[in-house]
Amino acid sequence: MEEQVEMVGRAFVDHYYHLFDNDRAALSSLYQPTSMLTFEGQKIVGVDDISSKLNQLPFDQSKHLISTIDSQPSSSSGGIMVFVSGSLQLPGEEHQLRFSQMFHLIPTPQGSFFVQNDIFRLNYG
Amino acid sequence: MEEQVEMVGRAFVDHYYHLFDNDRAALSSLYQPTSMLTFEGQKIVGVDDISSKLNQLPFDQSKHLISTIDSQPSSSSGGIMVFVSGSLQLPGEEHQLRFSQMFHLIPTPQGSFFVQNDIFRLNYG
């Protein structure tokens, strides 16, 4: 069980940032109408508004480099908490931006997971 | 509801780091046998082992300075996700350590909350 939680967390993180960096519009497939995103303190609810926010970020290209992934089962409902730290390289920027992000993944009836909670913060030194 | 979640998150964070910095042994009151802590990648389960870990950290005094607190309802069960960033001042250390930490709070029958999930990471620049 424990190992499976770690595997799901890592697979999700790979998938999420791969989509973010290569096909950002497809991230909408990971959210649902109940999903919540807090992005640098801005609260956004629902797959449509979250998708708009992510697609309207002021950069077209990005490259996420993952430093750490910590996963835990969230409760008896089969949910998984995933905590990520890493850095974000944007085009034309000399320095990478450090970030932390947490996801609460909830199982779907189809055997997959969706993002119920998503909180993103840049780490200012 | 939304406002209440923010209030609970802020009150919890104030309480948690106040205890951490002034009466660390009392943090055990916030965990239960099912609680999980991942501390810099080390996984610890249950109030007893979590309490031991926190009390055996290699510093006696600490001062947490909180930069951001983001809270969201976790699900229909009344849980709350709290995501914290801040810095940690240790005695004799010139520089503060930046950290990020997330908590998943679950309501108790007594109308309070306990920490089900706790993930802590220092942010290395």
Short mmCIF file of C-alpha atoms in Angstrom, two decimals:
data_model
loop_
_atom_site.label_atom_id
_atom_site.label_comp_id
_atom_site.label_asym_id
_atom_site.label_seq_id
_atom_site.Cartn_x
_atom_site.Cartn_y
_atom_site.Cartn_z
CA MET A 1 0.00 0.00 0.00
CA GLU A 2 2.69 2.40 1.11
CA GLU A 3 4.78 1.61 -1.94
CA GLN A 4 1.78 2.01 -4.21
CA VAL A 5 1.10 5.48 -2.81
CA GLU A 6 4.67 6.50 -3.61
CA MET A 7 4.38 5.06 -7.11
CA VAL A 8 1.12 6.87 -7.81
CA GLY A 9 2.59 10.12 -6.48
CA ARG A 10 5.67 9.87 -8.68
CA ALA A 11 3.65 8.85 -11.76
CA PHE A 12 1.24 11.72 -11.22
CA VAL A 13 4.05 14.26 -10.81
CA ASP A 14 5.79 13.04 -13.98
CA HIS A 15 2.51 13.23 -15.89
CA TYR A 16 1.44 16.61 -14.50
CA TYR A 17 4.64 18.51 -15.23
CA HIS A 18 5.11 16.77 -18.58
CA LEU A 19 1.69 18.07 -19.61
CA PHE A 20 2.40 21.48 -18.10
CA ASP A 21 5.61 21.87 -20.09
CA ASN A 22 4.45 20.26 -23.35
CA ASP A 23 0.67 20.47 -23.67
CA ARG A 24 -0.59 22.79 -20.97
CA ALA A 25 -4.18 22.83 -22.23
CA ALA A 26 -4.39 19.10 -21.53
CA LEU A 27 -3.99 19.72 -17.78
CA SER A 28 -7.75 20.29 -17.74
CA SER A 29 -8.14 16.50 -17.92
CA LEU A 30 -6.74 16.27 -14.36
CA TYR A 31 -9.27 18.59 -12.69
CA GLN A 32 -13.01 18.34 -12.05
CA PRO A 33 -15.80 20.86 -11.27
CA THR A 34 -15.10 20.54 -7.52
CA SER A 35 -11.33 21.08 -7.85
CA MET A 36 -9.60 23.98 -6.10
CA LEU A 37 -6.37 25.73 -7.03
CA THR A 38 -4.63 28.35 -4.93
CA PHE A 39 -1.96 29.89 -7.13
CA GLU A 40 0.33 32.34 -5.34
CA GLY A 41 -2.55 33.14 -3.01
CA GLN A 42 -5.24 33.45 -5.70
CA LYS A 43 -8.11 31.00 -5.18
CA ILE A 44 -9.72 29.43 -8.22
CA VAL A 45 -12.48 26.81 -8.19
CA GLY A 46 -13.54 24.38 -10.89
CA VAL A 47 -11.87 22.80 -13.89
CA ASP A 48 -12.88 25.59 -16.30
CA ASP A 49 -11.48 28.49 -14.31
CA ILE A 50 -8.40 26.52 -13.26
CA SER A 51 -7.72 25.61 -16.86
CA SER A 52 -8.11 29.26 -17.92
CA LYS A 53 -5.72 30.37 -15.21
CA LEU A 54 -3.05 27.85 -16.14
CA ASN A 55 -3.33 28.63 -19.84
CA GLN A 56 -3.16 32.37 -19.26
CA LEU A 57 0.02 32.37 -17.20
CA PRO A 58 2.37 34.97 -18.69
CA PHE A 59 4.77 32.52 -20.31
CA ASP A 60 4.32 30.15 -23.24
CA GLN A 61 7.14 27.78 -22.47
CA SER A 62 8.28 26.31 -19.19
CA LYS A 63 10.50 23.56 -17.88
CA HIS A 64 9.90 22.12 -14.43
CA LEU A 65 12.76 20.33 -12.68
CA ILE A 66 11.58 18.23 -9.75
CA SER A 67 13.73 18.04 -6.61
CA THR A 68 11.57 16.10 -4.13
CA ILE A 69 8.27 14.20 -4.14
CA ASP A 70 6.65 13.15 -0.85
CA SER A 71 3.40 11.17 -0.91
CA GLN A 72 1.06 9.96 1.82
CA PRO A 73 -2.38 8.33 1.81
CA SER A 74 -4.83 11.09 2.73
CA SER A 75 -7.53 9.04 4.43
CA SER A 76 -9.50 5.84 4.13
CA SER A 77 -11.14 7.12 0.93
CA GLY A 78 -8.12 6.20 -1.22
CA GLY A 79 -6.93 9.76 -1.64
CA ILE A 80 -3.25 10.64 -1.88
CA MET A 81 -1.39 13.77 -0.76
CA VAL A 82 1.56 14.71 -2.96
CA PHE A 83 4.05 17.39 -1.96
CA VAL A 84 6.52 18.57 -4.59
CA SER A 85 9.52 20.87 -4.54
CA GLY A 86 11.46 21.90 -7.58
CA SER A 87 12.44 24.70 -9.86
CA LEU A 88 10.91 26.31 -12.89
CA GLN A 89 12.94 27.51 -15.85
CA LEU A 90 11.25 30.15 -17.99
CA PRO A 91 12.46 31.31 -21.41
CA GLY A 92 14.77 34.29 -21.28
CA GLU A 93 15.15 34.07 -17.51
CA GLU A 94 18.66 33.58 -16.25
CA HIS A 95 17.65 32.21 -12.88
CA GLN A 96 15.36 29.32 -12.10
CA LEU A 97 12.42 29.96 -9.80
CA ARG A 98 12.12 27.61 -6.84
CA PHE A 99 8.59 26.41 -6.09
CA SER A 100 6.62 24.15 -3.77
CA GLN A 101 3.28 22.63 -4.70
CA MET A 102 0.88 20.23 -3.07
CA PHE A 103 -1.83 18.10 -4.64
CA HIS A 104 -4.65 16.10 -3.09
CA LEU A 105 -5.52 13.32 -5.50
CA ILE A 106 -8.89 11.58 -5.32
CA PRO A 107 -9.63 8.27 -7.05
CA THR A 108 -12.15 8.27 -9.89
CA PRO A 109 -14.64 5.46 -10.53
CA GLN A 110 -12.54 4.67 -13.62
CA GLY A 111 -9.54 3.74 -11.50
CA SER A 112 -7.63 6.94 -12.17
CA PHE A 113 -7.15 10.06 -10.00
CA PHE A 114 -8.16 13.69 -10.25
CA VAL A 115 -6.81 16.75 -8.45
CA GLN A 116 -9.18 17.93 -5.73
CA ASN A 117 -6.73 20.36 -4.07
CA ASP A 118 -3.77 22.14 -5.64
CA ILE A 119 -1.72 24.80 -3.87
CA PHE A 120 1.25 26.43 -5.61
CA ARG A 121 3.80 28.84 -4.19
CA LEU A 122 7.05 30.24 -5.49
CA ASN A 123 9.77 30.16 -2.84
CA TYR A 124 11.29 33.56 -2.46
CA GLY A 125 14.74 33.44 -0.94
CA MET B 1 -17.52 28.46 4.78
CA GLU B 2 -14.58 29.66 2.71
CA GLU B 3 -13.77 32.32 5.27
CA GLN B 4 -14.04 29.81 8.10
CA VAL B 5 -11.54 27.53 6.40
CA GLU B 6 -9.06 30.40 6.18
CA MET B 7 -9.64 31.27 9.82
CA VAL B 8 -9.13 27.71 10.99
CA GLY B 9 -5.98 27.43 8.89
CA ARG B 10 -4.48 30.61 10.32
CA ALA B 11 -5.45 29.72 13.89
CA PHE B 12 -3.94 26.26 13.50
CA VAL B 13 -0.70 27.64 12.08
CA ASP B 14 -0.38 30.18 14.90
CA HIS B 15 -1.01 27.47 17.47
CA TYR B 16 1.26 24.85 15.88
CA TYR B 17 4.36 27.02 15.55
CA HIS B 18 3.78 28.69 18.90
CA LEU B 19 3.85 25.23 20.50
CA PHE B 20 6.82 24.19 18.37
CA ASP B 21 8.87 27.19 19.48
CA ASN B 22 7.74 27.34 23.12
CA ASP B 23 6.55 23.91 24.27
CA ARG B 24 7.51 21.39 21.64
CA ALA B 25 6.46 18.36 23.68
CA ALA B 26 2.88 19.66 23.62
CA LEU B 27 2.71 19.19 19.83
CA SER B 28 1.75 15.57 20.57
CA SER B 29 -1.73 16.85 21.41
CA LEU B 30 -2.23 17.68 17.70
CA TYR B 31 -1.52 14.18 16.34
CA GLN B 32 -3.33 10.84 16.62
CA PRO B 33 -2.34 7.18 16.15
CA THR B 34 -3.24 7.37 12.44
CA SER B 35 -1.23 10.55 11.79
CA MET B 36 1.61 10.61 9.28
CA LEU B 37 4.64 12.89 9.15
CA THR B 38 7.15 13.01 6.33
CA PHE B 39 10.09 15.06 7.59
CA GLU B 40 12.74 15.80 4.98
CA GLY B 41 11.79 12.53 3.27
CA GLN B 42 11.66 10.40 6.44
CA LYS B 43 8.24 8.81 6.97
CA ILE B 44 6.94 8.50 10.52
CA VAL B 45 3.53 7.14 11.53
CA GLY B 46 1.58 7.65 14.75
CA VAL B 47 1.52 10.25 17.48
CA ASP B 48 4.18 8.53 19.60
CA ASP B 49 6.85 8.25 16.92
CA ILE B 50 6.01 11.68 15.49
CA SER B 51 6.32 13.22 18.93
CA SER B 52 9.66 11.48 19.50
CA LYS B 53 10.95 12.73 16.16
CA LEU B 54 9.94 16.32 16.81
CA ASN B 55 11.39 16.30 20.31
CA GLN B 56 14.67 14.78 19.15
CA LEU B 57 15.40 17.32 16.43
CA PRO B 58 18.97 18.52 16.91
CA PHE B 59 18.09 21.94 18.29
CA ASP B 60 16.48 23.01 21.55
CA GLN B 61 15.28 26.42 20.52
CA SER B 62 13.64 27.56 17.32
CA LYS B 63 11.77 30.50 15.95
CA HIS B 64 9.42 30.07 13.00
CA LEU B 65 8.53 33.11 10.91
CA ILE B 66 5.51 32.50 8.69
CA SER B 67 5.42 34.03 5.21
CA THR B 68 2.29 32.56 3.63
CA ILE B 69 -0.69 30.43 4.69
CA ASP B 70 -3.01 28.92 2.07
CA SER B 71 -6.02 26.87 3.18
CA GLN B 72 -8.65 24.88 1.29
CA PRO B 73 -11.43 22.51 2.34
CA SER B 74 -10.11 19.01 1.60
CA SER B 75 -13.37 17.20 0.91
CA SER B 76 -16.91 16.84 2.14
CA SER B 77 -15.64 15.33 5.40
CA GLY B 78 -14.82 18.73 6.91
CA GLY B 79 -11.08 18.36 6.50
CA ILE B 80 -8.82 21.31 5.74
CA MET B 81 -5.59 21.47 3.77
CA VAL B 82 -3.09 24.04 5.05
CA PHE B 83 0.03 24.97 3.11
CA VAL B 84 2.65 27.07 4.89
CA SER B 85 5.85 28.76 3.79
CA GLY B 86 8.21 30.52 6.10
CA SER B 87 11.63 30.56 7.63
CA LEU B 88 13.20 28.96 10.65
CA GLN B 89 15.74 30.70 12.83
CA LEU B 90 17.92 28.40 14.89
CA PRO B 91 20.22 29.51 17.72
CA GLY B 92 23.75 30.28 16.61
CA GLU B 93 22.81 30.15 12.93
CA GLU B 94 23.43 33.30 10.98
CA HIS B 95 21.04 32.48 8.18
CA GLN B 96 17.40 31.53 8.40
CA LEU B 97 16.31 28.29 6.79
CA ARG B 98 13.39 28.56 4.36
CA PHE B 99 10.80 25.82 4.64
CA SER B 100 7.47 24.66 3.22
CA GLN B 101 5.04 22.48 5.13
CA MET B 102 1.59 21.11 4.49
CA PHE B 103 -0.98 19.82 6.95
CA HIS B 104 -4.21 17.92 6.40
CA LEU B 105 -6.47 18.69 9.35
CA ILE B 106 -9.36 16.38 10.22
CA PRO B 107 -12.19 17.40 12.55
CA THR B 108 -12.50 15.57 15.87
CA PRO B 109 -15.83 14.65 17.50
CA GLN B 110 -14.99 17.32 20.11
CA GLY B 111 -15.15 20.07 17.50
CA SER B 112 -11.41 20.52 17.20
CA PHE B 113 -8.95 19.30 14.54
CA PHE B 114 -6.05 16.88 14.48
CA VAL B 115 -3.20 16.53 11.97
CA GLN B 116 -3.71 13.50 9.72
CA ASN B 117 -0.99 14.40 7.19
CA ASP B 118 2.11 16.52 7.76
CA ILE B 119 4.85 16.96 5.18
CA PHE B 120 7.87 19.18 5.90
CA ARG B 121 10.67 20.21 3.57
CA LEU B 122 13.47 22.71 3.85
CA ASN B 123 13.82 24.79 0.67
CA TYR B 124 17.35 24.65 -0.56
CA GLY B 125 18.16 27.57 -2.77
#
